[in-house]
């Protein structure tokens, strides 16, 4: 069997401090015969010296473009716009299979270079359950930011922190008034994280999942002060909120956090905004009277980079040790090929490694 060569890239997004492989797990990969090259990254939560001590080869940021063709490039968020042709196998969250903006362009880059995308969102078991995900921390932070905004304590720009520090700000103060919270998708990973954050904030939210959303009661939804959407839709469903719902008489909803951020996708269950928010401006006012604020940040777990990276890396490690073109990775590859065919890019055949 050919030795696996993983190339951990620097993240191009300046607010991305997470990593899919933490130094302790990098050491385990090396000890199991994996060649691991790590790009230097000033923003990664773990210093490069820890990877070097784990036996990794260190190279400059962005050098994956000239990596050996058999290297598997590993990251989390979007690639830079160049090069136009992607010749390597890449592992990251591609967001390219649900009609998102830029999806076709990314797939064309792979088709042009002969590379392949192993999308981490589609690394699933036999029942379709994701094997490595940031969902818990996305939900936790989504609910935490929503509560802080509702209480008037959210400060911008946002900066990475620790769970201990965040929890201190979440604890209810003596002058905090009670509020009603709602988590939609409450039984999934993100929903569980959101419920945990609400509990830390001293709130007991209403919890909806499939049973409650099959015939969704929008008026009941609007009777909550704070709503967190943690639903990851896999097929089109009627929207949970529409523009006209914001003008419903007696609307109590004041703070809306969309953890899923499927903006631009036909699967979006909250088609009431057309652009995500960010760390510099985390909140957007959707209505003035009565006020309604939106939080829609698509890399929430990076605000807790240490905790979220450690959990994700632990879940991903056994699958990296078993990397190949069968099992979960084979399903990733099949989905990539299918997406290429859907875009008229041939069979989407990957590099022959």
Tab-separated table of C-alpha atoms in Angstrom:
chain	number	residue	atom	x	y	z
A	1	UNK	CA	0.000	0.000	0.000
A	2	UNK	CA	1.313	3.442	-0.936
A	3	UNK	CA	2.117	5.630	2.057
A	4	UNK	CA	-0.532	8.282	2.638
A	5	UNK	CA	0.766	11.839	2.364
A	6	UNK	CA	-1.523	14.391	4.046
A	7	UNK	CA	-0.899	18.097	3.516
A	8	UNK	CA	-2.534	20.273	6.198
A	9	UNK	CA	-3.060	23.674	4.577
A	10	UNK	CA	-3.261	27.153	6.028
A	11	UNK	CA	-6.818	28.532	5.939
A	12	UNK	CA	-7.250	31.476	3.586
A	13	UNK	CA	-10.083	32.995	5.621
A	14	UNK	CA	-8.561	35.390	8.135
A	15	UNK	CA	-11.102	34.560	10.860
A	16	UNK	CA	-10.555	30.801	10.610
A	17	UNK	CA	-8.477	29.599	13.540
A	18	UNK	CA	-9.626	25.981	13.620
A	19	UNK	CA	-7.780	22.959	12.292
A	20	UNK	CA	-9.043	19.509	11.253
A	21	UNK	CA	-6.030	17.843	12.893
A	22	UNK	CA	-4.644	18.944	16.267
A	23	UNK	CA	-0.994	18.259	17.201
A	24	UNK	CA	-1.749	15.251	19.449
A	25	UNK	CA	-3.610	13.550	16.610
A	26	UNK	CA	-0.930	14.610	14.134
A	27	UNK	CA	1.516	12.629	16.250
A	28	UNK	CA	-0.721	9.559	16.051
A	29	UNK	CA	-0.912	9.874	12.271
A	30	UNK	CA	2.870	10.065	11.998
A	31	UNK	CA	3.306	7.125	14.369
A	32	UNK	CA	1.001	5.111	12.098
A	33	UNK	CA	3.084	5.745	9.013
A	34	UNK	CA	1.308	8.760	7.561
A	35	UNK	CA	3.544	11.449	6.052
A	36	UNK	CA	2.104	14.702	7.362
A	37	UNK	CA	3.138	18.068	5.950
A	38	UNK	CA	1.809	21.115	7.810
A	39	UNK	CA	1.734	24.642	6.450
A	40	UNK	CA	2.768	27.415	8.795
A	41	UNK	CA	-0.250	29.498	9.794
A	42	UNK	CA	-0.136	32.556	12.057
A	43	UNK	CA	-3.839	32.278	12.870
A	44	UNK	CA	-4.166	28.552	13.612
A	45	UNK	CA	-4.988	28.068	17.288
A	46	UNK	CA	-2.109	25.585	17.716
A	47	UNK	CA	1.435	26.907	17.133
A	48	UNK	CA	3.447	25.316	14.339
A	49	UNK	CA	6.111	24.213	16.831
A	50	UNK	CA	3.679	21.658	18.266
A	51	UNK	CA	3.249	20.037	14.860
A	52	UNK	CA	6.991	20.019	14.299
A	53	UNK	CA	7.465	18.322	17.650
A	54	UNK	CA	4.908	15.711	16.580
A	55	UNK	CA	7.107	14.731	13.635
A	56	UNK	CA	5.449	16.787	10.899
A	57	UNK	CA	7.287	18.485	8.073
A	58	UNK	CA	6.680	22.251	8.128
A	59	UNK	CA	6.295	24.316	4.944
A	60	UNK	CA	5.172	27.883	4.135
A	61	UNK	CA	1.495	28.837	3.987
A	62	UNK	CA	-0.123	28.288	0.603
A	63	UNK	CA	2.515	25.910	-0.704
A	64	UNK	CA	-0.033	23.122	-1.277
A	65	UNK	CA	-0.401	24.351	-4.858
A	66	UNK	CA	3.031	22.871	-5.633
A	67	UNK	CA	2.697	19.798	-3.410
A	68	UNK	CA	3.413	16.375	-4.936
A	69	UNK	CA	0.456	15.210	-6.999
A	70	UNK	CA	-0.158	12.236	-4.706
A	71	UNK	CA	-0.547	14.459	-1.614
A	72	UNK	CA	-4.047	14.743	-0.147
A	73	UNK	CA	-4.653	18.374	0.801
A	74	UNK	CA	-6.598	18.727	4.044
A	75	UNK	CA	-8.412	21.852	5.236
A	76	UNK	CA	-11.747	23.130	6.478
A	77	UNK	CA	-13.092	26.163	4.648
A	78	UNK	CA	-12.995	27.483	1.090
A	79	UNK	CA	-9.944	27.423	-1.144
A	80	UNK	CA	-8.353	30.579	-2.548
A	81	UNK	CA	-9.579	31.567	-6.014
A	82	UNK	CA	-6.319	30.397	-7.582
A	83	UNK	CA	-5.139	28.149	-9.102
A	84	UNK	CA	-7.848	27.754	-11.721
A	85	UNK	CA	-7.071	24.046	-12.083
A	86	UNK	CA	-7.101	21.816	-8.990
A	87	UNK	CA	-4.883	18.798	-9.547
A	88	UNK	CA	-4.899	17.297	-6.035
A	89	UNK	CA	-7.357	15.353	-3.972
A	90	UNK	CA	-8.785	17.782	-1.397
A	91	UNK	CA	-10.575	17.138	1.884
A	92	UNK	CA	-12.625	20.095	3.170
A	93	UNK	CA	-16.151	21.499	3.433
A	94	UNK	CA	-16.767	22.367	-0.205
A	95	UNK	CA	-20.406	23.567	-0.009
A	96	UNK	CA	-20.774	22.667	-3.671
A	97	UNK	CA	-23.633	20.176	-3.867
A	98	UNK	CA	-26.724	22.187	-2.912
A	99	UNK	CA	-26.661	24.886	-5.557
A	100	UNK	CA	-24.751	27.364	-3.394
A	101	UNK	CA	-23.162	30.402	-5.043
A	102	UNK	CA	-19.783	29.486	-6.501
A	103	UNK	CA	-20.464	25.739	-6.469
A	104	UNK	CA	-20.277	25.258	-10.222
A	105	UNK	CA	-17.047	27.237	-10.432
A	106	UNK	CA	-15.373	25.086	-7.787
A	107	UNK	CA	-16.378	21.862	-9.505
A	108	UNK	CA	-15.094	23.202	-12.835
A	109	UNK	CA	-11.705	23.822	-11.216
A	110	UNK	CA	-11.542	20.185	-10.128
A	111	UNK	CA	-12.657	18.975	-13.546
A	112	UNK	CA	-10.057	21.159	-15.260
A	113	UNK	CA	-7.189	19.877	-13.131
A	114	UNK	CA	-8.261	16.263	-12.692
A	115	UNK	CA	-8.410	16.516	-8.915
A	116	UNK	CA	-11.188	15.375	-6.598
A	117	UNK	CA	-13.178	16.719	-3.664
A	118	UNK	CA	-13.794	14.603	-0.578
A	119	UNK	CA	-16.374	16.857	1.055
A	120	UNK	CA	-16.359	16.446	4.844
A	121	UNK	CA	-20.089	17.126	4.985
A	122	UNK	CA	-20.585	13.871	3.079
A	123	UNK	CA	-18.221	11.728	5.133
A	124	UNK	CA	-21.041	9.587	6.527
A	125	UNK	CA	-21.699	6.103	7.856
A	126	UNK	CA	-23.983	3.503	6.265
A	127	UNK	CA	-27.062	5.251	7.651
A	128	UNK	CA	-26.037	8.688	6.380
A	129	UNK	CA	-24.910	10.072	9.748
A	130	UNK	CA	-21.925	12.401	9.573
A	131	UNK	CA	-18.768	10.960	11.076
A	132	UNK	CA	-16.956	14.218	11.895
A	133	UNK	CA	-18.787	17.481	12.453
A	134	UNK	CA	-18.605	20.826	14.213
A	135	UNK	CA	-22.358	20.842	14.756
A	136	UNK	CA	-22.425	20.891	18.564
A	137	UNK	CA	-20.172	23.936	18.778
A	138	UNK	CA	-21.978	25.714	15.947
A	139	UNK	CA	-25.245	25.320	17.810
A	140	UNK	CA	-23.680	26.278	21.130
A	141	UNK	CA	-22.205	29.479	19.772
A	142	UNK	CA	-25.291	30.333	17.728
A	143	UNK	CA	-27.505	30.211	20.794
A	144	UNK	CA	-24.899	31.955	22.955
A	145	UNK	CA	-24.575	34.898	20.556
A	146	UNK	CA	-28.341	35.128	20.185
A	147	UNK	CA	-28.822	35.295	23.952
A	148	UNK	CA	-26.074	37.887	24.363
A	149	UNK	CA	-27.592	40.002	21.601
A	150	UNK	CA	-31.055	39.729	23.122
A	151	UNK	CA	-29.668	40.832	26.483
A	152	UNK	CA	-27.753	43.721	24.913
A	153	UNK	CA	-24.355	42.251	25.792
A	154	UNK	CA	-23.003	41.198	22.400
A	155	UNK	CA	-19.936	43.232	21.490
A	156	UNK	CA	-18.445	43.566	18.010
A	157	UNK	CA	-16.111	42.718	16.507
A	158	UNK	CA	-16.263	39.158	17.773
A	159	UNK	CA	-13.001	37.545	18.822
A	160	UNK	CA	-12.086	33.912	19.567
A	161	UNK	CA	-12.424	32.922	23.185
A	162	UNK	CA	-12.643	29.889	25.473
A	163	UNK	CA	-15.738	28.091	26.650
A	164	UNK	CA	-15.042	29.107	30.238
A	165	UNK	CA	-14.889	32.784	29.336
A	166	UNK	CA	-17.969	32.565	27.128
A	167	UNK	CA	-19.974	30.791	29.821
A	168	UNK	CA	-19.189	33.567	32.280
A	169	UNK	CA	-20.821	36.100	29.954
A	170	UNK	CA	-23.798	33.779	29.412
A	171	UNK	CA	-24.700	33.401	33.069
A	172	UNK	CA	-27.827	35.462	33.820
A	173	UNK	CA	-27.290	38.709	35.686
A	174	UNK	CA	-29.616	39.944	38.395
A	175	UNK	CA	-31.202	42.520	36.099
A	176	UNK	CA	-31.727	40.183	33.131
A	177	UNK	CA	-35.371	39.728	32.257
A	178	UNK	CA	-36.739	36.327	31.346
A	179	UNK	CA	-37.221	35.430	27.691
A	180	UNK	CA	-38.612	32.565	25.654
A	181	UNK	CA	-36.299	30.608	23.376
A	182	UNK	CA	-36.946	28.201	20.517
A	183	UNK	CA	-34.551	25.669	18.981
A	184	UNK	CA	-35.600	24.151	15.655
A	185	UNK	CA	-33.710	20.963	14.873
A	186	UNK	CA	-33.344	20.371	18.593
A	187	UNK	CA	-32.476	16.667	18.394
A	188	UNK	CA	-29.428	16.991	16.128
A	189	UNK	CA	-25.841	17.874	17.016
A	190	UNK	CA	-26.341	21.610	16.500
A	191	UNK	CA	-29.641	21.526	18.330
A	192	UNK	CA	-28.046	19.799	21.295
A	193	UNK	CA	-25.354	22.468	21.395
A	194	UNK	CA	-27.963	25.228	21.261
A	195	UNK	CA	-29.958	23.656	24.098
A	196	UNK	CA	-26.798	23.411	26.212
A	197	UNK	CA	-26.030	27.100	25.691
A	198	UNK	CA	-29.578	28.108	26.555
A	199	UNK	CA	-29.306	26.079	29.761
A	200	UNK	CA	-26.041	27.833	30.637
A	201	UNK	CA	-27.878	31.130	30.106
A	202	UNK	CA	-30.589	30.034	32.548
A	203	UNK	CA	-33.246	29.419	29.891
A	204	UNK	CA	-35.332	26.359	29.055
A	205	UNK	CA	-36.113	26.630	25.335
A	206	UNK	CA	-38.981	25.152	23.388
A	207	UNK	CA	-37.597	22.279	21.310
A	208	UNK	CA	-38.898	21.458	17.830
A	209	UNK	CA	-37.711	18.775	15.471
A	210	UNK	CA	-39.206	16.771	12.599
A	211	UNK	CA	-42.561	16.173	14.267
A	212	UNK	CA	-43.128	19.889	14.874
A	213	UNK	CA	-41.846	21.113	11.501
A	214	UNK	CA	-43.851	18.767	9.278
A	215	UNK	CA	-46.819	21.083	9.826
A	216	UNK	CA	-45.041	24.134	11.227
A	217	UNK	CA	-47.050	26.637	13.255
A	218	UNK	CA	-45.499	29.966	12.259
A	219	UNK	CA	-47.609	31.946	14.700
A	220	UNK	CA	-46.295	29.802	17.564
A	221	UNK	CA	-42.769	30.340	16.248
A	222	UNK	CA	-43.233	34.118	16.262
A	223	UNK	CA	-44.397	34.006	19.885
A	224	UNK	CA	-40.821	33.257	21.032
A	225	UNK	CA	-38.313	36.015	21.781
A	226	UNK	CA	-35.205	34.193	20.534
A	227	UNK	CA	-35.068	31.543	17.811
A	228	UNK	CA	-32.129	29.363	16.745
A	229	UNK	CA	-32.370	27.398	13.505
A	230	UNK	CA	-30.205	24.277	13.646
A	231	UNK	CA	-31.849	22.320	10.822
A	232	UNK	CA	-29.660	20.903	8.076
A	233	UNK	CA	-32.164	20.284	5.283
A	234	UNK	CA	-31.384	17.562	2.753
A	235	UNK	CA	-34.473	18.098	0.592
A	236	UNK	CA	-36.673	21.151	-0.091
A	237	UNK	CA	-39.208	21.956	2.636
A	238	UNK	CA	-41.573	24.907	3.105
A	239	UNK	CA	-39.688	27.844	4.657
A	240	UNK	CA	-39.920	28.280	8.406
A	241	UNK	CA	-40.146	32.053	8.006
A	242	UNK	CA	-41.093	34.283	5.106
A	243	UNK	CA	-40.648	38.010	4.661
A	244	UNK	CA	-44.328	38.682	5.281
A	245	UNK	CA	-44.195	36.874	8.630
A	246	UNK	CA	-42.079	39.658	10.087
A	247	UNK	CA	-45.071	41.991	9.858
A	248	UNK	CA	-47.406	39.657	11.743
A	249	UNK	CA	-49.390	41.512	14.379
A	250	UNK	CA	-48.104	40.729	17.861
A	251	UNK	CA	-44.764	39.245	16.754
A	252	UNK	CA	-42.565	38.652	19.802
A	253	UNK	CA	-39.561	37.343	17.902
A	254	UNK	CA	-36.670	39.772	18.360
A	255	UNK	CA	-33.517	37.728	17.748
A	256	UNK	CA	-33.029	35.118	15.038
A	257	UNK	CA	-29.866	33.040	14.660
A	258	UNK	CA	-29.459	30.847	11.595
A	259	UNK	CA	-26.767	28.305	12.447
A	260	UNK	CA	-27.169	26.436	9.170
A	261	UNK	CA	-26.544	29.432	6.867
A	262	UNK	CA	-27.841	27.796	3.687
A	263	UNK	CA	-28.226	31.228	2.101
A	264	UNK	CA	-28.503	31.025	-1.670
A	265	UNK	CA	-29.415	27.340	-1.616
A	266	UNK	CA	-32.816	25.992	-2.710
A	267	UNK	CA	-32.782	24.030	0.562
A	268	UNK	CA	-32.691	27.199	2.656
A	269	UNK	CA	-35.444	27.089	5.289
A	270	UNK	CA	-34.956	30.779	6.143
A	271	UNK	CA	-35.043	32.615	2.776
A	272	UNK	CA	-35.410	35.986	4.487
A	273	UNK	CA	-31.865	37.247	3.967
A	274	UNK	CA	-29.380	37.077	1.111
A	275	UNK	CA	-26.006	37.540	2.803
A	276	UNK	CA	-24.396	36.094	5.909
A	277	UNK	CA	-23.119	38.238	8.768
A	278	UNK	CA	-19.541	38.126	10.028
A	279	UNK	CA	-17.293	38.731	13.020
A	280	UNK	CA	-16.968	42.441	12.336
A	281	UNK	CA	-20.723	42.930	11.956
A	282	UNK	CA	-22.359	39.873	13.504
A	283	UNK	CA	-25.889	41.323	13.634
A	284	UNK	CA	-28.141	42.650	10.882
A	285	UNK	CA	-31.406	44.465	11.593
A	286	UNK	CA	-34.214	42.895	9.545
A	287	UNK	CA	-37.039	44.994	10.961
A	288	UNK	CA	-37.125	48.190	12.970
A	289	UNK	CA	-40.620	48.196	14.467
A	290	UNK	CA	-40.681	46.041	16.437
A	291	UNK	CA	-36.985	45.256	16.066
A	292	UNK	CA	-35.806	41.918	14.681
A	293	UNK	CA	-32.093	41.094	14.555
A	294	UNK	CA	-30.382	38.373	12.523
A	295	UNK	CA	-27.160	36.512	13.289
A	296	UNK	CA	-25.975	34.303	10.414
A	297	UNK	CA	-22.260	33.527	10.751
A	298	UNK	CA	-21.009	30.551	8.729
A	299	UNK	CA	-17.920	29.706	10.808
A	300	UNK	CA	-19.287	29.946	14.331
A	301	UNK	CA	-17.141	27.148	15.822
A	302	UNK	CA	-13.999	29.121	15.011
A	303	UNK	CA	-14.937	31.417	17.896
A	304	UNK	CA	-14.069	28.468	20.159
A	305	UNK	CA	-11.179	27.130	18.057
A	306	UNK	CA	-9.466	25.018	20.698
A	307	UNK	CA	-12.528	23.088	21.853
A	308	UNK	CA	-14.091	22.668	18.432
A	309	UNK	CA	-10.834	21.597	16.739
A	310	UNK	CA	-10.042	19.057	19.446
A	311	UNK	CA	-13.460	17.394	19.163
A	312	UNK	CA	-13.459	17.393	15.369
A	313	UNK	CA	-9.917	16.050	15.093
A	314	UNK	CA	-10.695	13.172	17.464
A	315	UNK	CA	-13.662	12.167	15.314
A	316	UNK	CA	-11.780	12.515	12.014
A	317	UNK	CA	-8.575	10.737	13.069
A	318	UNK	CA	-9.695	7.096	12.654
A	319	UNK	CA	-11.042	7.867	9.191
A	320	UNK	CA	-7.806	9.539	8.102
A	321	UNK	CA	-5.968	6.423	9.258
A	322	UNK	CA	-8.292	4.446	6.981
A	323	UNK	CA	-8.250	6.828	4.025
A	324	UNK	CA	-9.075	5.273	0.663
A	325	UNK	CA	-11.709	5.045	-2.046
A	326	UNK	CA	-14.096	2.648	-0.294
A	327	UNK	CA	-16.400	2.960	2.706
A	328	UNK	CA	-17.112	6.527	3.887
A	329	UNK	CA	-14.439	8.032	1.626
A	330	UNK	CA	-15.870	6.108	-1.299
A	331	UNK	CA	-19.264	7.668	-0.607
A	332	UNK	CA	-17.609	11.115	-0.630
A	333	UNK	CA	-16.063	10.327	-3.986
A	334	UNK	CA	-19.332	9.033	-5.422
A	335	UNK	CA	-21.093	12.250	-4.397
A	336	UNK	CA	-18.360	14.317	-6.031
A	337	UNK	CA	-18.683	12.370	-9.276
A	338	UNK	CA	-22.446	12.747	-9.183
A	339	UNK	CA	-22.164	16.519	-8.708
A	340	UNK	CA	-19.739	16.772	-11.636
A	341	UNK	CA	-22.163	14.897	-13.876
A	342	UNK	CA	-25.026	17.129	-12.742
A	343	UNK	CA	-22.994	20.144	-13.881
A	344	UNK	CA	-22.131	18.577	-17.217
A	345	UNK	CA	-18.500	18.019	-16.275
A	346	UNK	CA	-18.255	14.419	-17.418
A	347	UNK	CA	-17.933	11.520	-15.027
A	348	UNK	CA	-15.902	13.461	-12.493
A	349	UNK	CA	-13.225	10.811	-12.509
A	350	UNK	CA	-10.516	11.585	-9.931
A	351	UNK	CA	-6.781	11.221	-10.141
A	352	UNK	CA	-5.582	7.645	-10.335
A	353	UNK	CA	-3.545	7.308	-7.126
